[in-house]
């Protein structure tokens, strides 16, 4: 007799082929929830996840509906949290990231754009997770380091540098890779400069100081257009050079993948962001298991006890601050090259709060939690609210524009955070130590 969970997964796969769209996606969500929460053997659960991956991929490719992308994110979460063989986790995760999402992106390029934004914010959330989750330092000015990294490449990768330097500008696009390394250094130094006065404080005082210093960086970017035009002020800098990717086009052609002018750079930046997330995760895991990671956790739990055990507070905090800043800076370079435009409006206080909300939503100190939080809030802000707004405008024209759901992004974010603090303060995928603390409390 065929198990009910397998029948549901097979029915979803058939629906995705015959009737791709919202109805089949909701059937897939039901099958995914049943697979995740029901008591199933590992083999049957793994087979269900494979069938669900095929179904969501087919639905994405045929309909272009981004609900399928939400389903694939859910499968990645299941692979992270459920007890499954390591080989299946790696193979199915790689298939989703390297096959399913690109196939859907060729059918709907917005999937690529959404994937790139999720990746950029996931890497920054992992950087802030070092500062907030591991070291327990509340930073409300994290977008400042993102701005420093973006402007580091935007100034020299455009004609902007001609305003104060003699030379051949813009620099060729190949220099973007060099400036990714330079941005790590410049943002780490910025973190050192900001952290030296700020990290002598703690708690609410630290949060207020980092908020102010973050706003200082944004205001400088907004006003450094005179007497020497460094940042072009509120008008921003454009066009910012992208790296040449002829070698990438030839490689894809050799693999049988045909690219056009609308998908070549999208696929390139998507894979580049995936590579950077892999490197950031590798660094995070090694730091968490190192003596620095253990020192950060000790400071987070009790500064006085950590200091009495011989841990130097200021240097250890500065190391966490500089590490998080470096992660944000390198993603700023990728952001500037991918958008070909940089302006101060991208680095407001709300951007810092959004990244902090991603860490809190996923679970402070949790690496998969930070990635899940970035994916959830990015999809909510960039896709779900805007799609719902379009539905309201077209289907319910009698409703006034003031009730447009996309205008209530901050309200929705606030409600989510309040509910999380009440019902699941440890986050969606909590770190083991945080979970133990919450259970003990």
PDB file of C-alpha atoms in Angstrom, residues 105-243:
ATOM      1  CA  UNK A 105      15.340  32.028 -13.759  1.00  0.00           C
ATOM      2  CA  UNK A 106      15.515  31.419 -17.490  1.00  0.00           C
ATOM      3  CA  UNK A 107      11.709  31.326 -17.554  1.00  0.00           C
ATOM      4  CA  UNK A 108      11.312  34.345 -15.241  1.00  0.00           C
ATOM      5  CA  UNK A 109      14.363  36.571 -14.755  1.00  0.00           C
ATOM      6  CA  UNK A 110      12.829  38.004 -11.577  1.00  0.00           C
ATOM      7  CA  UNK A 111      13.719  34.686  -9.912  1.00  0.00           C
ATOM      8  CA  UNK A 112      17.400  35.459 -10.585  1.00  0.00           C
ATOM      9  CA  UNK A 113      17.011  38.979  -9.192  1.00  0.00           C
ATOM     10  CA  UNK A 114      15.262  37.640  -6.109  1.00  0.00           C
ATOM     11  CA  UNK A 115      17.926  34.972  -5.638  1.00  0.00           C
ATOM     12  CA  UNK A 116      20.725  37.563  -5.898  1.00  0.00           C
ATOM     13  CA  UNK A 117      19.083  39.856  -3.340  1.00  0.00           C
ATOM     14  CA  UNK A 118      18.459  36.948  -0.962  1.00  0.00           C
ATOM     15  CA  UNK A 119      22.113  35.932  -1.304  1.00  0.00           C
ATOM     16  CA  UNK A 120      23.463  39.431  -0.664  1.00  0.00           C
ATOM     17  CA  UNK A 121      21.309  39.899   2.418  1.00  0.00           C
ATOM     18  CA  UNK A 122      22.054  36.363   3.627  1.00  0.00           C
ATOM     19  CA  UNK A 123      25.798  37.052   3.548  1.00  0.00           C
ATOM     20  CA  UNK A 124      25.295  40.334   5.410  1.00  0.00           C
ATOM     21  CA  UNK A 125      23.020  38.634   7.945  1.00  0.00           C
ATOM     22  CA  UNK A 126      25.774  36.082   8.540  1.00  0.00           C
ATOM     23  CA  UNK A 127      28.189  38.945   9.137  1.00  0.00           C
ATOM     24  CA  UNK A 128      25.848  40.662  11.573  1.00  0.00           C
ATOM     25  CA  UNK A 129      25.244  37.272  13.189  1.00  0.00           C
ATOM     26  CA  UNK A 130      28.905  37.298  14.260  1.00  0.00           C
ATOM     27  CA  UNK A 131      28.425  40.672  15.948  1.00  0.00           C
ATOM     28  CA  UNK A 132      24.954  40.221  17.447  1.00  0.00           C
ATOM     29  CA  UNK A 133      24.481  36.473  17.643  1.00  0.00           C
ATOM     30  CA  UNK A 134      27.944  35.340  18.728  1.00  0.00           C
ATOM     31  CA  UNK A 135      29.371  38.352  20.548  1.00  0.00           C
ATOM     32  CA  UNK A 136      26.079  39.829  21.771  1.00  0.00           C
ATOM     33  CA  UNK A 137      26.852  43.365  20.524  1.00  0.00           C
ATOM     34  CA  UNK A 138      23.723  45.205  19.326  1.00  0.00           C
ATOM     35  CA  UNK A 139      24.665  47.053  16.119  1.00  0.00           C
ATOM     36  CA  UNK A 140      22.061  49.357  14.532  1.00  0.00           C
ATOM     37  CA  UNK A 141      24.436  50.891  11.979  1.00  0.00           C
ATOM     38  CA  UNK A 142      25.462  47.785  10.048  1.00  0.00           C
ATOM     39  CA  UNK A 143      24.418  49.228   6.670  1.00  0.00           C
ATOM     40  CA  UNK A 144      27.298  51.726   7.006  1.00  0.00           C
ATOM     41  CA  UNK A 145      29.817  48.977   6.185  1.00  0.00           C
ATOM     42  CA  UNK A 146      27.680  47.914   3.225  1.00  0.00           C
ATOM     43  CA  UNK A 147      27.854  51.518   1.996  1.00  0.00           C
ATOM     44  CA  UNK A 148      31.637  51.716   2.428  1.00  0.00           C
ATOM     45  CA  UNK A 149      32.108  48.551   0.365  1.00  0.00           C
ATOM     46  CA  UNK A 150      29.711  49.700  -2.359  1.00  0.00           C
ATOM     47  CA  UNK A 151      31.283  53.158  -2.686  1.00  0.00           C
ATOM     48  CA  UNK A 152      34.790  51.679  -2.642  1.00  0.00           C
ATOM     49  CA  UNK A 153      34.136  50.094  -6.024  1.00  0.00           C
ATOM     50  CA  UNK A 154      31.557  52.592  -7.339  1.00  0.00           C
ATOM     51  CA  UNK A 155      33.950  55.552  -7.115  1.00  0.00           C
ATOM     52  CA  UNK A 156      36.809  53.846  -8.946  1.00  0.00           C
ATOM     53  CA  UNK A 157      34.658  51.652 -11.185  1.00  0.00           C
ATOM     54  CA  UNK A 158      33.010  54.730 -12.685  1.00  0.00           C
ATOM     55  CA  UNK A 159      34.062  58.173 -13.930  1.00  0.00           C
ATOM     56  CA  UNK A 160      33.518  59.595 -10.440  1.00  0.00           C
ATOM     57  CA  UNK A 161      37.215  59.261  -9.541  1.00  0.00           C
ATOM     58  CA  UNK A 162      38.121  61.766 -12.269  1.00  0.00           C
ATOM     59  CA  UNK A 163      36.820  64.542 -10.010  1.00  0.00           C
ATOM     60  CA  UNK A 164      39.743  64.215  -7.605  1.00  0.00           C
ATOM     61  CA  UNK A 165      42.352  61.938  -9.253  1.00  0.00           C
ATOM     62  CA  UNK A 166      44.301  61.989 -12.478  1.00  0.00           C
ATOM     63  CA  UNK A 167      44.268  58.733 -14.351  1.00  0.00           C
ATOM     64  CA  UNK A 168      42.294  56.460 -16.613  1.00  0.00           C
ATOM     65  CA  UNK A 169      38.881  56.053 -15.040  1.00  0.00           C
ATOM     66  CA  UNK A 170      36.680  54.107 -14.825  1.00  0.00           C
ATOM     67  CA  UNK A 171      38.902  51.170 -14.023  1.00  0.00           C
ATOM     68  CA  UNK A 172      38.283  48.048 -16.135  1.00  0.00           C
ATOM     69  CA  UNK A 173      35.625  45.708 -14.824  1.00  0.00           C
ATOM     70  CA  UNK A 174      38.200  43.021 -13.986  1.00  0.00           C
ATOM     71  CA  UNK A 175      39.344  45.195 -11.091  1.00  0.00           C
ATOM     72  CA  UNK A 176      36.089  44.391  -9.273  1.00  0.00           C
ATOM     73  CA  UNK A 177      37.650  41.174  -7.970  1.00  0.00           C
ATOM     74  CA  UNK A 178      40.622  43.146  -6.625  1.00  0.00           C
ATOM     75  CA  UNK A 179      38.301  45.681  -5.014  1.00  0.00           C
ATOM     76  CA  UNK A 180      36.416  42.887  -3.261  1.00  0.00           C
ATOM     77  CA  UNK A 181      39.641  42.285  -1.345  1.00  0.00           C
ATOM     78  CA  UNK A 182      40.233  46.019  -0.909  1.00  0.00           C
ATOM     79  CA  UNK A 183      36.694  46.418   0.451  1.00  0.00           C
ATOM     80  CA  UNK A 184      37.395  43.773   3.093  1.00  0.00           C
ATOM     81  CA  UNK A 185      40.340  45.881   4.288  1.00  0.00           C
ATOM     82  CA  UNK A 186      38.585  49.271   4.088  1.00  0.00           C
ATOM     83  CA  UNK A 187      35.456  48.062   5.901  1.00  0.00           C
ATOM     84  CA  UNK A 188      37.509  46.268   8.555  1.00  0.00           C
ATOM     85  CA  UNK A 189      39.413  49.521   9.172  1.00  0.00           C
ATOM     86  CA  UNK A 190      36.088  51.390   9.275  1.00  0.00           C
ATOM     87  CA  UNK A 191      34.840  48.850  11.812  1.00  0.00           C
ATOM     88  CA  UNK A 192      37.969  49.450  13.864  1.00  0.00           C
ATOM     89  CA  UNK A 193      37.518  53.242  13.764  1.00  0.00           C
ATOM     90  CA  UNK A 194      33.821  53.005  14.667  1.00  0.00           C
ATOM     91  CA  UNK A 195      34.326  50.255  17.209  1.00  0.00           C
ATOM     92  CA  UNK A 196      37.112  51.873  19.238  1.00  0.00           C
ATOM     93  CA  UNK A 197      34.843  54.488  20.830  1.00  0.00           C
ATOM     94  CA  UNK A 198      31.576  52.517  20.557  1.00  0.00           C
ATOM     95  CA  UNK A 199      32.591  49.158  22.017  1.00  0.00           C
ATOM     96  CA  UNK A 200      33.576  50.672  25.343  1.00  0.00           C
ATOM     97  CA  UNK A 201      29.821  50.883  25.915  1.00  0.00           C
ATOM     98  CA  UNK A 202      27.277  48.106  26.286  1.00  0.00           C
ATOM     99  CA  UNK A 203      23.570  47.449  25.891  1.00  0.00           C
ATOM    100  CA  UNK A 204      21.285  50.332  24.897  1.00  0.00           C
ATOM    101  CA  UNK A 205      24.175  52.826  24.880  1.00  0.00           C
ATOM    102  CA  UNK A 206      26.058  50.737  22.314  1.00  0.00           C
ATOM    103  CA  UNK A 207      22.938  50.471  20.150  1.00  0.00           C
ATOM    104  CA  UNK A 208      22.404  54.259  20.146  1.00  0.00           C
ATOM    105  CA  UNK A 209      26.059  54.985  19.337  1.00  0.00           C
ATOM    106  CA  UNK A 210      26.182  52.492  16.441  1.00  0.00           C
ATOM    107  CA  UNK A 211      22.906  53.916  15.131  1.00  0.00           C
ATOM    108  CA  UNK A 212      24.399  57.409  15.147  1.00  0.00           C
ATOM    109  CA  UNK A 213      27.658  56.343  13.529  1.00  0.00           C
ATOM    110  CA  UNK A 214      25.760  54.461  10.838  1.00  0.00           C
ATOM    111  CA  UNK A 215      23.767  57.592  10.047  1.00  0.00           C
ATOM    112  CA  UNK A 216      27.008  59.608   9.956  1.00  0.00           C
ATOM    113  CA  UNK A 217      28.323  57.384   7.134  1.00  0.00           C
ATOM    114  CA  UNK A 218      25.076  57.747   5.162  1.00  0.00           C
ATOM    115  CA  UNK A 219      25.006  61.529   5.619  1.00  0.00           C
ATOM    116  CA  UNK A 220      28.644  61.772   4.535  1.00  0.00           C
ATOM    117  CA  UNK A 221      27.805  59.815   1.367  1.00  0.00           C
ATOM    118  CA  UNK A 222      24.891  62.207   0.820  1.00  0.00           C
ATOM    119  CA  UNK A 223      26.964  65.391   1.258  1.00  0.00           C
ATOM    120  CA  UNK A 224      30.474  64.611  -0.022  1.00  0.00           C
ATOM    121  CA  UNK A 225      29.739  66.174  -3.406  1.00  0.00           C
ATOM    122  CA  UNK A 226      31.433  69.467  -2.495  1.00  0.00           C
ATOM    123  CA  UNK A 227      33.918  71.072  -2.259  1.00  0.00           C
ATOM    124  CA  UNK A 228      35.415  67.897  -3.790  1.00  0.00           C
ATOM    125  CA  UNK A 229      32.899  65.610  -5.453  1.00  0.00           C
ATOM    126  CA  UNK A 230      33.689  62.196  -3.944  1.00  0.00           C
ATOM    127  CA  UNK A 231      30.286  60.487  -3.864  1.00  0.00           C
ATOM    128  CA  UNK A 232      28.141  62.636  -6.218  1.00  0.00           C
ATOM    129  CA  UNK A 233      25.813  63.288  -3.298  1.00  0.00           C
ATOM    130  CA  UNK A 234      22.144  62.278  -3.407  1.00  0.00           C
ATOM    131  CA  UNK A 235      22.266  61.757  -7.189  1.00  0.00           C
ATOM    132  CA  UNK A 236      24.369  58.635  -6.711  1.00  0.00           C
ATOM    133  CA  UNK A 237      27.012  57.132  -8.975  1.00  0.00           C
ATOM    134  CA  UNK A 238      26.213  55.476 -12.294  1.00  0.00           C
ATOM    135  CA  UNK A 239      27.173  53.584 -14.402  1.00  0.00           C
ATOM    136  CA  UNK A 240      29.373  51.330 -12.279  1.00  0.00           C
ATOM    137  CA  UNK A 241      31.491  48.874 -14.237  1.00  0.00           C
ATOM    138  CA  UNK A 242      30.708  45.173 -14.313  1.00  0.00           C
ATOM    139  CA  UNK A 243      33.406  42.539 -14.843  1.00  0.00           C
TER     140      UNK A 243
END
